């Protein structure tokens, strides 16, 4: 997607975790909790309420809290034919922006969500594009910090390389395995929130060859991971050593 938006650029090397959610499908709502423009903030609150009212699972990206995700919004707008918009100058006018499976449904140059709701078009669009979504919303900022995860039961932790789903680049992540989920972080800073998690309930895992590659399959997608050879070598990796807690 980044390559299609800006052919020949190096942007695809800096893919965020929000990109993974967007590219893998689902509803993503870009908002801003900034109080400078009250109209924008109220529209964002209304958009959030409408999705919750319809029982829609969605990922909310609050740009006031997660400004690093602004390139992701720029990317998606460009992929939807809005490449020339200047987000730095007009970002507050572009929100809220709702994407369904990467397609812009509501936002700049599109009807507002309240208009879609008034015309009876919002719910049919959600059901058509996202027929299986029923979980409550979560945001990037709602994920626990490394300190919070480490305070619970930890089976093992260490560096792993995780492959992007559509953009096949390996990203180094500090991973923490708990009985119910595998959390991954960009660094080992205790105050940093998780970039994402892999829910293990109902998931299956299997090794891929003998090079310490493995995959975890969930109902949503299959995650590919491998031991980081630059982190003290494979033999010294905590992920390459058997444990009585492994299943």
mmCIF file of C-alpha atoms in Angstrom:
data_model
loop_
_atom_site.group_PDB
_atom_site.id
_atom_site.type_symbol
_atom_site.label_atom_id
_atom_site.label_comp_id
_atom_site.label_asym_id
_atom_site.label_seq_id
_atom_site.Cartn_x
_atom_site.Cartn_y
_atom_site.Cartn_z
ATOM 1 C CA UNK A 1 0.000 0.000 0.000
ATOM 2 C CA UNK A 2 2.801 2.457 0.852
ATOM 3 C CA UNK A 3 4.557 1.569 -2.397
ATOM 4 C CA UNK A 4 1.373 2.137 -4.395
ATOM 5 C CA UNK A 5 0.755 5.461 -2.662
ATOM 6 C CA UNK A 6 4.275 6.771 -3.271
ATOM 7 C CA UNK A 7 6.022 4.557 -5.869
ATOM 8 C CA UNK A 8 9.760 4.429 -5.404
ATOM 9 C CA UNK A 9 9.703 5.893 -1.902
ATOM 10 C CA UNK A 10 11.270 4.366 1.189
ATOM 11 C CA UNK A 11 8.093 4.802 3.224
ATOM 12 C CA UNK A 12 7.307 1.081 3.145
ATOM 13 C CA UNK A 13 10.214 0.516 5.535
ATOM 14 C CA UNK A 14 8.376 2.345 8.317
ATOM 15 C CA UNK A 15 5.085 0.492 8.594
ATOM 16 C CA UNK A 16 3.157 1.072 11.793
ATOM 17 C CA UNK A 17 1.092 -1.422 13.760
ATOM 18 C CA UNK A 18 -2.051 0.477 12.722
ATOM 19 C CA UNK A 19 -1.144 -0.311 9.101
ATOM 20 C CA UNK A 20 -1.318 -4.016 9.922
ATOM 21 C CA UNK A 21 -4.810 -3.638 11.337
ATOM 22 C CA UNK A 22 -5.935 -1.670 8.285
ATOM 23 C CA UNK A 23 -4.343 -3.935 5.703
ATOM 24 C CA UNK A 24 -5.600 -7.108 7.360
ATOM 25 C CA UNK A 25 -9.162 -5.833 7.107
ATOM 26 C CA UNK A 26 -11.698 -4.320 9.435
ATOM 27 C CA UNK A 27 -12.933 -0.896 10.480
ATOM 28 C CA UNK A 28 -10.450 1.812 11.429
ATOM 29 C CA UNK A 29 -11.630 5.167 12.728
ATOM 30 C CA UNK A 30 -9.197 8.104 12.768
ATOM 31 C CA UNK A 31 -10.199 10.729 15.336
ATOM 32 C CA UNK A 32 -8.741 13.548 17.423
ATOM 33 C CA UNK A 33 -9.462 14.296 21.073
ATOM 34 C CA UNK A 34 -7.777 17.689 20.707
ATOM 35 C CA UNK A 35 -10.044 20.414 22.088
ATOM 36 C CA UNK A 36 -8.842 23.220 19.823
ATOM 37 C CA UNK A 37 -11.649 22.682 17.309
ATOM 38 C CA UNK A 38 -14.748 21.700 19.263
ATOM 39 C CA UNK A 39 -16.744 20.826 16.161
ATOM 40 C CA UNK A 40 -14.185 18.250 15.084
ATOM 41 C CA UNK A 41 -13.973 16.739 18.545
ATOM 42 C CA UNK A 42 -17.764 16.456 18.805
ATOM 43 C CA UNK A 43 -17.964 14.876 15.359
ATOM 44 C CA UNK A 44 -15.326 12.339 16.391
ATOM 45 C CA UNK A 45 -17.269 11.542 19.558
ATOM 46 C CA UNK A 46 -20.441 11.094 17.512
ATOM 47 C CA UNK A 47 -18.699 8.812 15.014
ATOM 48 C CA UNK A 48 -17.387 6.668 17.860
ATOM 49 C CA UNK A 49 -20.853 6.506 19.400
ATOM 50 C CA UNK A 50 -22.474 5.480 16.110
ATOM 51 C CA UNK A 51 -20.112 2.545 15.618
ATOM 52 C CA UNK A 52 -20.586 1.430 19.223
ATOM 53 C CA UNK A 53 -24.347 1.822 18.860
ATOM 54 C CA UNK A 54 -24.312 -0.632 15.960
ATOM 55 C CA UNK A 55 -22.129 -3.082 17.913
ATOM 56 C CA UNK A 56 -19.256 -2.581 15.493
ATOM 57 C CA UNK A 57 -15.738 -3.698 16.343
ATOM 58 C CA UNK A 58 -13.242 -1.042 15.238
ATOM 59 C CA UNK A 59 -9.731 0.183 15.840
ATOM 60 C CA UNK A 60 -9.681 3.839 16.878
ATOM 61 C CA UNK A 61 -6.556 5.866 16.132
ATOM 62 C CA UNK A 62 -6.632 9.138 18.086
ATOM 63 C CA UNK A 63 -4.131 11.383 16.317
ATOM 64 C CA UNK A 64 -3.921 13.693 19.338
ATOM 65 C CA UNK A 65 -2.495 10.745 21.303
ATOM 66 C CA UNK A 66 -0.838 8.871 18.442
ATOM 67 C CA UNK A 67 0.553 11.587 16.112
ATOM 68 C CA UNK A 68 3.012 9.044 14.673
ATOM 69 C CA UNK A 69 0.032 7.466 12.877
ATOM 70 C CA UNK A 70 -0.519 10.581 10.731
ATOM 71 C CA UNK A 71 1.496 9.025 7.844
ATOM 72 C CA UNK A 72 -0.864 6.051 7.981
ATOM 73 C CA UNK A 73 -3.843 8.340 7.437
ATOM 74 C CA UNK A 74 -1.991 10.109 4.629
ATOM 75 C CA UNK A 75 -1.249 6.734 3.068
ATOM 76 C CA UNK A 76 -4.828 5.563 3.134
ATOM 77 C CA UNK A 77 -6.180 8.828 1.769
ATOM 78 C CA UNK A 78 -3.675 8.646 -1.077
ATOM 79 C CA UNK A 79 -4.720 5.066 -1.839
ATOM 80 C CA UNK A 80 -8.315 6.335 -2.008
ATOM 81 C CA UNK A 81 -7.460 9.001 -4.582
ATOM 82 C CA UNK A 82 -6.862 11.865 -2.139
ATOM 83 C CA UNK A 83 -3.093 12.079 -2.418
ATOM 84 C CA UNK A 84 -2.924 15.858 -2.811
ATOM 85 C CA UNK A 85 -4.526 16.762 0.533
ATOM 86 C CA UNK A 86 -2.168 18.562 2.895
ATOM 87 C CA UNK A 87 -2.723 16.863 6.221
ATOM 88 C CA UNK A 88 -0.427 19.106 8.233
ATOM 89 C CA UNK A 89 -2.486 22.151 7.298
ATOM 90 C CA UNK A 90 -5.944 20.638 7.256
ATOM 91 C CA UNK A 91 -5.826 17.488 9.395
ATOM 92 C CA UNK A 92 -8.499 18.721 11.806
ATOM 93 C CA UNK A 93 -10.885 19.229 8.866
ATOM 94 C CA UNK A 94 -10.384 15.647 7.709
ATOM 95 C CA UNK A 95 -11.567 13.950 10.870
ATOM 96 C CA UNK A 96 -13.254 11.718 11.706
ATOM 97 C CA UNK A 97 -12.276 9.370 8.879
ATOM 98 C CA UNK A 98 -13.665 5.832 8.715
ATOM 99 C CA UNK A 99 -12.034 3.129 6.590
ATOM 100 C CA UNK A 100 -13.598 -0.265 5.955
ATOM 101 C CA UNK A 101 -11.042 -2.803 4.728
ATOM 102 C CA UNK A 102 -8.870 0.103 3.591
ATOM 103 C CA UNK A 103 -11.659 1.863 1.670
ATOM 104 C CA UNK A 104 -12.669 5.352 2.815
ATOM 105 C CA UNK A 105 -16.369 5.317 3.742
ATOM 106 C CA UNK A 106 -16.643 8.583 5.649
ATOM 107 C CA UNK A 107 -14.317 11.569 5.880
ATOM 108 C CA UNK A 108 -12.794 14.083 3.465
ATOM 109 C CA UNK A 109 -14.668 14.198 0.155
ATOM 110 C CA UNK A 110 -17.058 11.599 1.585
ATOM 111 C CA UNK A 111 -20.336 11.922 3.529
ATOM 112 C CA UNK A 112 -20.141 12.394 7.278
ATOM 113 C CA UNK A 113 -21.082 9.378 9.362
ATOM 114 C CA UNK A 114 -24.131 11.160 10.753
ATOM 115 C CA UNK A 115 -25.326 11.795 7.193
ATOM 116 C CA UNK A 116 -24.885 8.117 6.345
ATOM 117 C CA UNK A 117 -26.792 7.217 9.512
ATOM 118 C CA UNK A 118 -29.629 9.642 8.712
ATOM 119 C CA UNK A 119 -29.901 8.224 5.196
ATOM 120 C CA UNK A 120 -29.927 4.647 6.512
ATOM 121 C CA UNK A 121 -26.695 3.765 4.703
ATOM 122 C CA UNK A 122 -24.245 3.294 7.584
ATOM 123 C CA UNK A 123 -25.459 -0.009 9.019
ATOM 124 C CA UNK A 124 -25.881 -1.724 5.610
ATOM 125 C CA UNK A 125 -22.342 -0.672 4.684
ATOM 126 C CA UNK A 126 -20.960 -2.068 7.930
ATOM 127 C CA UNK A 127 -22.815 -5.338 7.514
ATOM 128 C CA UNK A 128 -21.795 -5.665 3.889
ATOM 129 C CA UNK A 129 -18.097 -5.030 4.461
ATOM 130 C CA UNK A 130 -17.668 -6.390 7.995
ATOM 131 C CA UNK A 131 -20.214 -9.188 8.499
ATOM 132 C CA UNK A 132 -18.396 -10.902 11.371
ATOM 133 C CA UNK A 133 -17.442 -7.904 13.528
ATOM 134 C CA UNK A 134 -19.101 -7.922 16.939
ATOM 135 C CA UNK A 135 -16.388 -7.245 19.526
ATOM 136 C CA UNK A 136 -16.096 -3.962 21.428
ATOM 137 C CA UNK A 137 -13.780 -1.264 20.152
ATOM 138 C CA UNK A 138 -10.193 -0.985 21.227
ATOM 139 C CA UNK A 139 -7.612 1.731 20.664
ATOM 140 C CA UNK A 140 -3.855 1.688 20.306
ATOM 141 C CA UNK A 141 -3.559 3.559 23.594
ATOM 142 C CA UNK A 142 -5.747 0.999 25.408
ATOM 143 C CA UNK A 143 -3.149 -1.759 25.170
ATOM 144 C CA UNK A 144 -1.193 -2.435 28.386
ATOM 145 C CA UNK A 145 2.313 -1.171 29.009
ATOM 146 C CA UNK A 146 5.309 -3.466 29.247
ATOM 147 C CA UNK A 147 5.386 -2.886 32.998
ATOM 148 C CA UNK A 148 1.744 -3.939 33.313
ATOM 149 C CA UNK A 149 2.244 -7.085 31.250
ATOM 150 C CA UNK A 150 5.430 -7.994 33.126
ATOM 151 C CA UNK A 151 3.632 -7.669 36.459
ATOM 152 C CA UNK A 152 1.467 -10.676 35.582
ATOM 153 C CA UNK A 153 2.364 -14.250 34.740
ATOM 154 C CA UNK A 154 5.089 -14.259 32.080
ATOM 155 C CA UNK A 155 6.105 -17.541 30.458
ATOM 156 C CA UNK A 156 9.026 -16.056 28.545
ATOM 157 C CA UNK A 157 10.159 -12.839 26.888
ATOM 158 C CA UNK A 158 12.774 -11.703 24.389
ATOM 159 C CA UNK A 159 13.353 -10.300 20.928
ATOM 160 C CA UNK A 160 11.605 -11.812 17.919
ATOM 161 C CA UNK A 161 11.236 -10.792 14.306
ATOM 162 C CA UNK A 162 7.620 -10.503 13.172
ATOM 163 C CA UNK A 163 6.659 -10.406 9.511
ATOM 164 C CA UNK A 164 4.096 -7.950 8.207
ATOM 165 C CA UNK A 165 1.010 -9.529 6.704
ATOM 166 C CA UNK A 166 0.975 -7.885 3.277
ATOM 167 C CA UNK A 167 4.192 -5.877 3.300
ATOM 168 C CA UNK A 168 6.707 -8.677 3.774
ATOM 169 C CA UNK A 169 9.257 -6.974 5.978
ATOM 170 C CA UNK A 170 10.579 -8.342 9.267
ATOM 171 C CA UNK A 171 10.234 -6.044 12.286
ATOM 172 C CA UNK A 172 12.170 -6.504 15.488
ATOM 173 C CA UNK A 173 9.827 -6.608 18.472
ATOM 174 C CA UNK A 174 10.257 -7.279 22.169
ATOM 175 C CA UNK A 175 7.738 -10.058 22.785
ATOM 176 C CA UNK A 176 6.210 -11.186 26.068
ATOM 177 C CA UNK A 177 4.385 -14.497 26.229
ATOM 178 C CA UNK A 178 1.608 -14.866 28.792
ATOM 179 C CA UNK A 179 -0.849 -17.757 29.215
ATOM 180 C CA UNK A 180 -3.456 -15.939 27.115
ATOM 181 C CA UNK A 181 -1.592 -13.706 24.664
ATOM 182 C CA UNK A 182 1.701 -12.814 23.044
ATOM 183 C CA UNK A 183 2.314 -9.070 23.402
ATOM 184 C CA UNK A 184 4.838 -7.266 21.222
ATOM 185 C CA UNK A 185 6.557 -3.925 21.834
ATOM 186 C CA UNK A 186 8.847 -1.662 19.840
ATOM 187 C CA UNK A 187 11.298 -1.397 22.756
ATOM 188 C CA UNK A 188 11.939 -2.605 26.317
ATOM 189 C CA UNK A 189 10.825 0.661 27.907
ATOM 190 C CA UNK A 190 8.590 -0.191 30.850
ATOM 191 C CA UNK A 191 6.203 2.702 30.176
ATOM 192 C CA UNK A 192 5.670 1.864 26.501
ATOM 193 C CA UNK A 193 2.289 0.504 25.465
ATOM 194 C CA UNK A 194 2.166 -2.686 23.445
ATOM 195 C CA UNK A 195 2.182 -2.259 19.678
ATOM 196 C CA UNK A 196 -0.187 -5.189 19.437
ATOM 197 C CA UNK A 197 -1.028 -8.622 20.731
ATOM 198 C CA UNK A 198 -1.799 -12.089 19.446
ATOM 199 C CA UNK A 199 -4.673 -13.665 21.337
ATOM 200 C CA UNK A 200 -3.860 -17.306 22.038
ATOM 201 C CA UNK A 201 -7.293 -18.586 23.049
ATOM 202 C CA UNK A 202 -8.333 -20.827 20.170
ATOM 203 C CA UNK A 203 -5.060 -20.224 18.331
ATOM 204 C CA UNK A 204 -2.653 -22.855 17.039
ATOM 205 C CA UNK A 205 1.121 -22.727 16.628
ATOM 206 C CA UNK A 206 3.564 -24.795 14.623
ATOM 207 C CA UNK A 207 7.276 -24.610 13.714
ATOM 208 C CA UNK A 208 8.300 -23.937 10.131
ATOM 209 C CA UNK A 209 11.435 -25.927 9.309
ATOM 210 C CA UNK A 210 14.428 -26.062 11.622
ATOM 211 C CA UNK A 211 15.479 -22.410 11.493
ATOM 212 C CA UNK A 212 13.333 -21.363 14.452
ATOM 213 C CA UNK A 213 10.618 -19.890 12.271
ATOM 214 C CA UNK A 214 7.120 -20.487 13.540
ATOM 215 C CA UNK A 215 3.581 -19.356 12.896
ATOM 216 C CA UNK A 216 0.614 -18.632 15.146
ATOM 217 C CA UNK A 217 -2.787 -18.952 13.499
ATOM 218 C CA UNK A 218 -5.825 -17.164 14.930
ATOM 219 C CA UNK A 219 -9.334 -16.684 13.583
ATOM 220 C CA UNK A 220 -8.245 -13.292 12.198
ATOM 221 C CA UNK A 221 -4.888 -14.011 10.580
ATOM 222 C CA UNK A 222 -1.687 -16.037 10.645
ATOM 223 C CA UNK A 223 1.355 -14.424 12.269
ATOM 224 C CA UNK A 224 4.858 -15.387 11.139
ATOM 225 C CA UNK A 225 7.730 -15.002 13.618
ATOM 226 C CA UNK A 226 11.328 -16.085 13.926
ATOM 227 C CA UNK A 227 14.213 -15.869 16.344
ATOM 228 C CA UNK A 228 16.418 -12.803 15.955
ATOM 229 C CA UNK A 229 19.868 -14.132 15.017
ATOM 230 C CA UNK A 230 21.465 -10.800 15.930
ATOM 231 C CA UNK A 231 20.297 -11.069 19.529
ATOM 232 C CA UNK A 232 23.085 -13.258 20.913
ATOM 233 C CA UNK A 233 22.564 -16.044 18.395
ATOM 234 C CA UNK A 234 19.827 -18.632 18.080
ATOM 235 C CA UNK A 235 21.183 -20.899 20.800
ATOM 236 C CA UNK A 236 21.030 -18.119 23.394
ATOM 237 C CA UNK A 237 17.513 -17.017 22.481
ATOM 238 C CA UNK A 238 14.846 -17.730 25.125
ATOM 239 C CA UNK A 239 12.500 -18.689 22.293
ATOM 240 C CA UNK A 240 14.786 -21.522 21.160
ATOM 241 C CA UNK A 241 14.956 -23.177 24.579
ATOM 242 C CA UNK A 242 12.243 -25.678 25.594
ATOM 243 C CA UNK A 243 10.143 -24.924 28.640
ATOM 244 C CA UNK A 244 7.838 -26.993 30.785
ATOM 245 C CA UNK A 245 5.220 -24.291 30.292
ATOM 246 C CA UNK A 246 5.196 -24.742 26.506
ATOM 247 C CA UNK A 247 2.171 -26.385 24.980
#
